[in-house]
Amino acid sequence: MFCSCCIIPNDVLTRLSQDKKLSAVLRKQMVDTVQRGD
């Protein structure tokens, strides 16, 4: 089951997914979350 509610807006997740200070795994998870929400 997938919950489509999102506490963090997609634009924020997209911006954070491009932040090289965060781990590659975390950035990938953010990208995956944004794509699931579309």
GROMACS .gro file of C-alpha atoms in nm:
model
   38
    1MET     CA    1   0.000   0.000   0.000
    2PHE     CA    2   0.132   0.343  -0.092
    3CYS     CA    3   0.041   0.661   0.093
    4SER     CA    4   0.037   0.961  -0.141
    5CYS     CA    5   0.029   1.225   0.132
    6CYS     CA    6   0.345   1.431   0.148
    7ILE     CA    7   0.467   1.636   0.442
    8ILE     CA    8   0.763   1.774   0.247
    9PRO     CA    9   0.667   1.945  -0.081
   10ASN     CA   10   0.808   1.791  -0.399
   11ASP     CA   11   0.999   2.108  -0.489
   12VAL     CA   12   1.186   2.091  -0.158
   13LEU     CA   13   1.266   1.722  -0.208
   14THR     CA   14   1.389   1.797  -0.559
   15ARG     CA   15   1.614   2.076  -0.435
   16LEU     CA   16   1.753   1.865  -0.152
   17SER     CA   17   1.812   1.571  -0.387
   18GLN     CA   18   2.068   1.788  -0.566
   19ASP     CA   19   2.257   1.879  -0.247
   20LYS     CA   20   2.598   1.707  -0.265
   21LYS     CA   21   2.638   1.745   0.114
   22LEU     CA   22   2.379   1.468   0.156
   23SER     CA   23   2.462   1.103   0.094
   24ALA     CA   24   2.395   0.952  -0.248
   25VAL     CA   25   2.154   0.703  -0.091
   26LEU     CA   26   1.949   0.978   0.071
   27ARG     CA   27   1.943   1.185  -0.249
   28LYS     CA   28   1.826   0.879  -0.447
   29GLN     CA   29   1.547   0.816  -0.196
   30MET     CA   30   1.429   1.175  -0.236
   31VAL     CA   31   1.422   1.140  -0.615
   32ASP     CA   32   1.228   0.814  -0.582
   33THR     CA   33   0.977   0.980  -0.349
   34VAL     CA   34   0.917   1.268  -0.592
   35GLN     CA   35   0.869   1.026  -0.883
   36ARG     CA   36   0.618   0.815  -0.688
   37GLY     CA   37   0.418   1.127  -0.606
   38ASP     CA   38   0.368   1.219  -0.972
   0.00000   0.00000   0.00000
